[in-house]
Amino acid sequence: MEDLSLEKIEIQGPTLASLIQRASSSPCDVDGLLFGQIHRIVSTTLSDDSPATSSSSTDQIVATVTSFISSGKTVSFYDPLGRVDSLRVDSLRVNSPDHLLGWFSARRTSPNRPSMRELTVSSSLSSRFQLPIENSVNPNSASSSVFILLTTPLTDQLIHTHEYRAYQFKPLNRRLEPRSLGIVNIGPAFRGHYGSFNPKSGFPELLCEVSSGSSAMNEDRDDEGSSLSGKKQAVKDQKEVDALADGFQVGSLKRLVGVEAASFTGGIEEMYERMLAKVESLASEVEKSSAKVLELDNHNRKLRYRVARIER
Amino acid sequence: MASSEAFPPLIADQLHYLLNHSPDSIKIENVRSGNKFNPKILDRFTLVIPYCMDTIKWDVIYNSEYPASPPDFIFGPDDEDFMPCSSTDDSLLDKVLSEWNNQDSTLLLALVQGLRDQYVAYQRKRVGQVDDDRVKFEISTVLTRKGIEMQMTLGADKPEEVKFAVPLVMDMSINKLVVGCPWKNEQKIYLQVVYPILRKYESAPSSPRLKLVPSSDLKALFSVEDVKLPPWMDGMCLAEYLPHLEETLERQILEAISAIVLRRSFVEALTIFLGRPLEADPTFCRKASFLAASGPFPFVVHFFFPTQFPKQQPALMLQSCQHLNQLSEPVKLNLLTDYPWSPRWEVGRMAERLCDFLTDEAVNFKKYCNEALLQH
């Protein structure tokens, strides 16, 4: 299915907020990549009368933006002609496991219509990248054709400060067609989303108890070999746990399940505390590195200005 | 605009080159900045580009934080199908954009020119797709003419129309005919033809609206308002209409050029009575000012010549050298156009009669000036 039409494009409130925040706090125009998924939502409407048409189900193909990454400038993953460079896309998305849904462009004091370059970038991006459609009847894929445009009005206004529009690139007529941008929230109106919900947890699959059971079953296996692989596994598990909660023993996780669990509240608290400590130390590291990045950024700006002979 | 607001120097160079060297008189408006921390560094503006006897507005977006990158363009709201970069055959745009060098101030003009050329082709394609037999026929018959621009106007509240701007071909260069021609660009006259698109319930096409549009500088020589357009007969087409119009215009322009000679000889005849002019327009002889005196009262006479001279007499304005009004400006009399005149007189007689009139009028003017002074 080449020319698949999206019913609408949806975005989570916090994602949109942080996208607008990113656009308004950056010193200049920026662009970046949008991640998310495309899924088929089947909504069934039941009615009391006329059994022949008692239920009708409608299929909607909906794109949901779940996250984004900003490049901090324009002409980041494409050239001035708008041709997308796959290598630059890969280096910008930095191993993000999310599917590439499309891209965004944020520019100040300009008309809220796609520009010449934006159209070409959308065309080039959608011809190179694809993502699967979740919940699809037959396994299908769609192109990364979503484009979100953020602008500010031409004249300064007190109330109306930002505008955003969503588009889908249609290869058939080579056009960016406007789509409504829905903001996803909790509530009955968004029930359809739960059907295609996939949990995404960073917590590792730990063998713990199961591992001891399996070694018991495999009696014919060499004991030393088993303990060696068991040790290796334990070290690996410990590493993964360390990534989340520094210094918490992987062995204690065993007690999270089974009969001991009820009396293990203290252990869980310990794990959370260690997780918090880890997050805090990460936060302070991020802060320090952000300061360094800002310093470098300012230095780069000075150099760029000097090259462009801008005096301040 | 505050004086401290400015474009980055290299962008300013490109912009100046564009405004000074473009064959069409492009204007710039809405200069603004997209920079959060240095809003005084301007980096985006709207170009107002003449097209098809009208203008189109394109927004040009640079990025002041990355002034070395080429600009991006946003076209008009009605032109969302205009995609110049996606047509792969245009190597000029490709070349300019991919080999962008911000030190080369000529590139912005090259880019705008390239885009405008593509825009001409795009509009022509749109007009070609209009389902109207007359328009289809007109396109097929005038295609051999060069430089025709077309435009499709669509709108919810406007009737559908197709507009043609046809440069009229004359067997002469107006610039070369004018002695000491000050014009940078070749002067031309265009015929604007607007075809209303036939609606379903109409049986016969209504005749198109016609209008002559000269290049901006031509009005010093020739006024198109004086041209009476030949009537458009029913069932006529452009290819039939144009040769006749061009012939008429050619004759009228030659007349306008010979009128310069007449005006010059009249100014020369005036010098016998009034002495050397203080100031005179040497190329088109549309203006001349002389110092005159009535007894001890000196005053300046300004002559304004219409393009229709000598059929129409020049307008005169008298200005005192001695009297100032409340605003400390010299006292002037309103334009005088009502005095004895005949286009059949020879220039010497015209000058003589005019000076006779001036001698009488000077007395009245002196009285008027003195009264004005008393009131003051």
XYZ file of C-alpha atoms in Angstrom, chain B residues 96-272:
177
model
C 23.068 27.230 -7.077
C 21.704 25.512 -3.975
C 24.165 22.674 -3.701
C 27.195 24.810 -4.469
C 26.058 27.737 -2.349
C 28.816 30.162 -1.454
C 27.772 33.000 0.776
C 30.712 35.137 -0.354
C 29.241 35.303 -3.855
C 26.674 38.076 -3.726
C 25.201 37.243 -7.139
C 23.736 33.886 -6.101
C 20.540 35.142 -4.460
C 19.600 36.920 -7.684
C 20.419 33.788 -9.690
C 18.227 31.765 -7.357
C 15.284 34.169 -7.545
C 15.613 34.398 -11.333
C 15.716 30.626 -11.646
C 12.661 30.259 -9.447
C 10.798 32.949 -11.350
C 11.499 31.188 -14.635
C 10.094 27.999 -13.153
C 7.119 29.943 -11.887
C 6.384 31.172 -15.424
C 6.397 27.575 -16.640
C 4.246 26.455 -13.707
C 1.584 29.103 -14.357
C 1.601 28.337 -18.060
C 0.982 24.670 -17.255
C -1.884 25.595 -14.931
C -3.485 27.817 -17.560
C -3.010 25.017 -20.108
C -5.086 22.720 -17.926
C -8.063 25.070 -17.872
C -11.046 23.511 -19.570
C -11.978 26.395 -21.843
C -11.896 26.180 -25.622
C -11.077 29.818 -26.197
C -8.140 29.825 -23.777
C -6.835 26.599 -25.334
C -7.061 28.167 -28.782
C -5.374 31.397 -27.696
C -2.492 29.483 -26.135
C -1.974 27.458 -29.297
C -1.930 30.545 -31.513
C 0.221 32.917 -29.471
C 2.801 30.361 -28.377
C 5.278 31.557 -30.986
C 5.540 34.897 -29.256
C 8.250 35.137 -26.656
C 7.975 36.359 -23.093
C 4.259 35.867 -22.587
C 3.388 35.429 -18.934
C 0.173 33.795 -17.849
C -1.623 33.601 -14.588
C -4.565 31.680 -13.290
C -6.711 33.413 -10.709
C -8.885 31.244 -8.576
C -10.769 32.237 -5.523
C -13.928 31.486 -3.649
C -15.226 35.011 -4.047
C -13.665 35.814 -7.404
C -14.731 34.559 -10.817
C -12.258 32.232 -12.464
C -10.009 34.136 -14.849
C -6.973 33.618 -16.972
C -4.612 36.518 -17.314
C -2.064 37.006 -20.114
C 0.660 39.620 -20.163
C 1.832 39.962 -23.740
C 4.915 42.073 -24.466
C 4.112 44.011 -27.623
C 6.645 43.624 -30.362
C 7.693 46.735 -32.202
C 10.225 47.053 -34.963
C 12.272 49.481 -32.931
C 13.935 49.925 -29.610
C 12.375 52.815 -27.742
C 15.563 53.293 -25.746
C 17.635 53.760 -28.902
C 15.241 56.314 -30.372
C 15.494 58.597 -27.353
C 18.597 60.766 -27.567
C 20.586 60.594 -24.318
C 18.325 57.881 -22.945
C 18.633 57.611 -19.151
C 16.825 54.246 -18.775
C 18.653 51.223 -17.462
C 16.168 48.648 -18.732
C 14.679 48.314 -22.167
C 11.262 49.987 -22.139
C 8.339 47.942 -23.275
C 4.589 48.087 -23.450
C 2.542 45.081 -22.417
C -1.006 44.234 -23.225
C -2.843 42.674 -20.350
C -5.650 40.402 -21.477
C -8.021 38.915 -18.934
C -10.266 36.116 -20.136
C -13.257 35.290 -17.975
C -13.626 31.513 -17.947
C -16.831 30.341 -19.543
C -19.292 29.086 -16.987
C -21.440 26.065 -17.777
C -24.649 28.014 -18.358
C -23.098 30.639 -20.622
C -23.181 29.960 -24.323
C -20.832 32.515 -25.853
C -17.583 33.745 -24.339
C -17.614 37.381 -23.304
C -14.877 39.554 -24.726
C -11.686 39.791 -22.665
C -10.704 42.851 -20.652
C -7.803 44.678 -22.236
C -5.355 47.087 -20.704
C -2.062 48.553 -21.815
C 0.677 48.563 -19.211
C 3.939 50.378 -19.947
C 7.224 49.874 -18.128
C 7.487 52.290 -15.268
C 9.843 54.861 -16.854
C 7.958 55.217 -20.108
C 5.500 57.788 -18.779
C 8.074 60.548 -19.273
C 7.801 59.991 -22.998
C 4.426 58.561 -23.672
C 1.149 58.130 -21.852
C -0.781 54.942 -22.594
C -3.963 56.641 -21.401
C -3.859 58.547 -24.704
C -4.013 55.320 -26.690
C -7.432 54.312 -27.873
C -7.487 50.531 -28.017
C -8.942 49.102 -31.206
C -12.276 47.382 -30.527
C -12.353 43.634 -29.866
C -14.752 42.053 -32.322
C -16.853 39.037 -31.473
C -15.007 35.814 -32.144
C -11.687 37.595 -32.444
C -8.476 36.090 -31.160
C -5.253 37.564 -29.850
C -3.223 36.612 -32.895
C -5.555 38.728 -35.043
C -5.729 41.597 -32.614
C -2.076 42.145 -31.780
C -0.536 43.163 -35.161
C -2.995 45.982 -35.610
C -2.450 47.270 -32.072
C 1.297 47.065 -32.447
C 1.194 49.093 -35.636
C -0.890 51.800 -33.967
C 1.394 51.943 -30.970
C 4.478 52.085 -33.102
C 3.126 55.113 -34.919
C 2.161 56.811 -31.665
C 5.541 56.233 -30.092
C 7.288 57.688 -33.128
C 4.984 60.699 -32.793
C 5.853 60.971 -29.107
C 9.527 60.962 -29.968
C 9.117 63.667 -32.592
C 7.179 65.615 -29.953
C 10.411 65.818 -27.933
C 11.987 67.722 -30.822
C 9.028 70.091 -30.983
C 9.175 70.763 -27.246
C 12.894 71.391 -27.441
C 12.521 73.875 -30.272
C 9.770 75.638 -28.305
C 12.046 75.924 -25.251
C 14.752 77.261 -27.534
C 12.301 79.803 -28.981
C 11.442 80.915 -25.431
C 15.094 81.753 -24.723
C 14.835 84.624 -27.217
